[in-house]
Coordinates of C-alpha atoms and ligand atoms in Angstrom, one line a residue:
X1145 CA 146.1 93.6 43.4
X1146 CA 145.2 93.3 39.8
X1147 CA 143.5 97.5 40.4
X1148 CA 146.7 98.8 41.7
X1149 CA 149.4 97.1 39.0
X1150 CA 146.5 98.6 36.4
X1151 CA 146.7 102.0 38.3
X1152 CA 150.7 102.3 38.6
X1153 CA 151.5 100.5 34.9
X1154 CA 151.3 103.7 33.4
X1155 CA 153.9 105.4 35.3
X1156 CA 156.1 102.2 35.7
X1157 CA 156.3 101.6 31.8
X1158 CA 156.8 105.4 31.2
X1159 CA 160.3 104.9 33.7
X1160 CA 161.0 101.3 32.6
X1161 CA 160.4 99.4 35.6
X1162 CA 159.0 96.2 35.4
X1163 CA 155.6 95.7 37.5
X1164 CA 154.2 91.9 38.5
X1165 CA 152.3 90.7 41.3
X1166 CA 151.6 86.8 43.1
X1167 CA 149.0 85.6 45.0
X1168 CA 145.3 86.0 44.5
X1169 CA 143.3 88.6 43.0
X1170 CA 140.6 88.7 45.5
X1171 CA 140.7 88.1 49.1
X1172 CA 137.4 88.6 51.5
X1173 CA 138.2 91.7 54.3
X1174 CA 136.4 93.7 56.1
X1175 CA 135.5 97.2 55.2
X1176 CA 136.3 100.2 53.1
X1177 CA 137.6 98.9 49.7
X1178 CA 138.2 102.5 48.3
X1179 CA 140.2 103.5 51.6
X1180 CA 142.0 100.3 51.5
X1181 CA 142.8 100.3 48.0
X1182 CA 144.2 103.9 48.4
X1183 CA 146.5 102.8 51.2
X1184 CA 148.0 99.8 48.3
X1185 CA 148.4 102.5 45.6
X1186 CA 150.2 104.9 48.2
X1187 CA 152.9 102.3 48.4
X1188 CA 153.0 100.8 45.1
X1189 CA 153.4 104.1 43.6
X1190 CA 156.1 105.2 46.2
X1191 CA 158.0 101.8 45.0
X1192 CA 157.7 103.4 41.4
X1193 CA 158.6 107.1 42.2
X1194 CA 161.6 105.6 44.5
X1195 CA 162.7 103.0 41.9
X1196 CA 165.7 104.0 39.7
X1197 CA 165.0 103.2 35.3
X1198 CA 165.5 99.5 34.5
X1199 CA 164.2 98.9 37.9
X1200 CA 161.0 96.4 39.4
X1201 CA 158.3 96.6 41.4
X1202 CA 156.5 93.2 43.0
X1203 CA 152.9 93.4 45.0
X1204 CA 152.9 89.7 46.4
X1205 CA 149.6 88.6 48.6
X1206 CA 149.4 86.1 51.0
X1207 CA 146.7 84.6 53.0
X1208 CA 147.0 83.2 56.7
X1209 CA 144.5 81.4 58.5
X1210 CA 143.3 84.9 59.8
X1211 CA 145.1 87.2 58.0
X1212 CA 146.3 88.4 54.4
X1213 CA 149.5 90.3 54.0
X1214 CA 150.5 92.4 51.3
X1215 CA 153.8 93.1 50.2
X1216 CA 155.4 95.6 48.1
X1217 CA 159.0 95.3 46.9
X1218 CA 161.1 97.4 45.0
X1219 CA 165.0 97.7 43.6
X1220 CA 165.0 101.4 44.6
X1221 CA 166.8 104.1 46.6
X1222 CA 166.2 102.6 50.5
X1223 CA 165.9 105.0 53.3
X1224 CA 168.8 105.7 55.2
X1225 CA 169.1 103.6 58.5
X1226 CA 168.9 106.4 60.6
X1227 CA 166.3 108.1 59.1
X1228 CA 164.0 105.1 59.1
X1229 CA 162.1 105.6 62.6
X1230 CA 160.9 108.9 61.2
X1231 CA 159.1 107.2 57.9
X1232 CA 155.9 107.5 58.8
X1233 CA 155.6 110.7 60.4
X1234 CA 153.7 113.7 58.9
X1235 CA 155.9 115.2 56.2
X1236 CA 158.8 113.0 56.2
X1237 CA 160.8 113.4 53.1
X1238 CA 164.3 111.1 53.2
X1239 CA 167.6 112.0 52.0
X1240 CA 167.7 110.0 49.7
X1241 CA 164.7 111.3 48.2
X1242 CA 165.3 115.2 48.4
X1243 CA 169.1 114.3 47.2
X1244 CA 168.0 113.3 44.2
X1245 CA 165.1 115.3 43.8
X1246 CA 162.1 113.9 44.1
X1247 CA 159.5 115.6 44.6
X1248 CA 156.6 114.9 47.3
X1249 CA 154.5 116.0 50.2
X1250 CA 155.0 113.3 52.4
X1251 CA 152.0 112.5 53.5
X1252 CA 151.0 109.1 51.4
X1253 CA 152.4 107.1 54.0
X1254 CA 150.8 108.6 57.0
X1255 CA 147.0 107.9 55.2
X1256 CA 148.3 104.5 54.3
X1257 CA 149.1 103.9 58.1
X1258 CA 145.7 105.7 59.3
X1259 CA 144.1 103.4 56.8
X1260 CA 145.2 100.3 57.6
X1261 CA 144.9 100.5 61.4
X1262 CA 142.0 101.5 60.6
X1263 CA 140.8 98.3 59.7
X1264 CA 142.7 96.6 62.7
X1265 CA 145.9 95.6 60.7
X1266 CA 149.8 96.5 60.7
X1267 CA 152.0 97.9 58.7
X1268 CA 155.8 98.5 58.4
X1269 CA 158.4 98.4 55.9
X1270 CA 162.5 97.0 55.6
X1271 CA 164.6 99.5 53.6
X1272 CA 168.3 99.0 52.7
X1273 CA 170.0 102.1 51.5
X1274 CA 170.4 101.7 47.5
X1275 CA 169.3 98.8 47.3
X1276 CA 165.3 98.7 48.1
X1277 CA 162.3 98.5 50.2
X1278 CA 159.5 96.5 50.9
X1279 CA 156.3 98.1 52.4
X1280 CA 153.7 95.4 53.8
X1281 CA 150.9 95.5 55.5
X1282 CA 148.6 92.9 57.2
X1283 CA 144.4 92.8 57.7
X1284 CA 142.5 90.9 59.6
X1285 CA 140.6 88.1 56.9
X1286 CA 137.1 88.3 57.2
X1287 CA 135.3 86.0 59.9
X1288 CA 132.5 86.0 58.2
X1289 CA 131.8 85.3 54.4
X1290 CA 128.9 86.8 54.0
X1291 CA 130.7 90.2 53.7
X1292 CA 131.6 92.3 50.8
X1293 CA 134.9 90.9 49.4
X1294 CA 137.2 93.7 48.8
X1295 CA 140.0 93.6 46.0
X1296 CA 143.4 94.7 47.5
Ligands
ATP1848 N1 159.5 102.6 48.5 C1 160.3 103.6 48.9 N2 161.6 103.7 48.7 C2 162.4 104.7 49.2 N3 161.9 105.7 50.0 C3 160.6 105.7 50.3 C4 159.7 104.6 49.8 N4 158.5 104.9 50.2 C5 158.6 106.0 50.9 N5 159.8 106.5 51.0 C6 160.4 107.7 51.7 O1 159.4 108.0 52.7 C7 159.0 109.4 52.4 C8 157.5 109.5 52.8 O2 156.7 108.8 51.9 P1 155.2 109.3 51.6 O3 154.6 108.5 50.6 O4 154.5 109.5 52.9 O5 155.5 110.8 51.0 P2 156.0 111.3 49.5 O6 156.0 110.1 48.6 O7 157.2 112.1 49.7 O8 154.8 112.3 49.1 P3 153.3 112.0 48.9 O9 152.6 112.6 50.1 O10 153.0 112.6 47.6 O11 153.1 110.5 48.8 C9 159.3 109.6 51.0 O12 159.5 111.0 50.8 C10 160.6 108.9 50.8 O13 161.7 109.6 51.3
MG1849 MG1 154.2 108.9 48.5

């Protein structure tokens, strides 16, 4: 967590929004941290991109029994309600988005997805139309200690 608010500061400071984070730094999952760590920045800087000036971004972690979840929430633009069964398809670009010009490919979300089922977790997203989003996803903790520990 404390890799992706370093990674997106930058970019948040340089539009005003304010970036923080809860929940611990480190949590022990299985498998690819690069790939995982990808999937986090995809949203976090989608949060930023999609976050009018004066505007903030949270990345809160939780841990379950069996499972962490990550959250990312922003103040932003939303997705329009009936656009939002198409957000994770190939080349999705919202209204909302294009309207106001921003630019992208849409394909960050799609690798996030791929990623994180990847590793056997979920993910999904609640949007409210000028008012924000929050992107999470959910892994599988590690049953076994003895493997790597990954920073989200
Ligand atoms: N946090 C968000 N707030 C509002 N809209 C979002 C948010 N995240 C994603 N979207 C919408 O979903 C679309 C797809 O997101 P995705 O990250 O896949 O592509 P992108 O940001 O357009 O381009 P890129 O491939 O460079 O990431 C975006 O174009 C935007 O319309
Ligand atoms: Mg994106």
């Amino acid at each position: 967590m404390l890799e992706a608010i370093e990674a997106a500061t930058p970019q948040a400071s340089q539009r005003r929004i304010a970036l923080s984070g809860s929940g611990p730094d480190r949590v022990a999952l299985r498998g690819d941290h690069e790939r995982l760590g990808q999937a986090l920045d995809n949203l976090v800087s989608n949060a930023v991109k999609y976050t009018p000036e004066g505007g903030s971004v949270t990345i809160d972690v939780t841990t379950g029994p069996a499972h962490c979840r990550i959250e990312v929430t922003d103040t932003g633009i939303g997705i329009p309600l009936d656009e939002q069964d198409h957000v994770f398809d190939r080349f999705f670009r919202s209204s909302s988005a294009t309207d106001r010009q921003i630019s992208g490919v849409g394909l960050g979300l799609v690798i996030a997805k791929a990623v994180v089922e990847g590793h056997g977790g979920t993910i999904g997203f609640t949007s409210e139309p000028a008012a924000g989003s929050t992107f999470w996803f959910e892994l599988p903790l590690s049953p076994d200690r003895q493997l790597p520990e990954v920073a989200p």
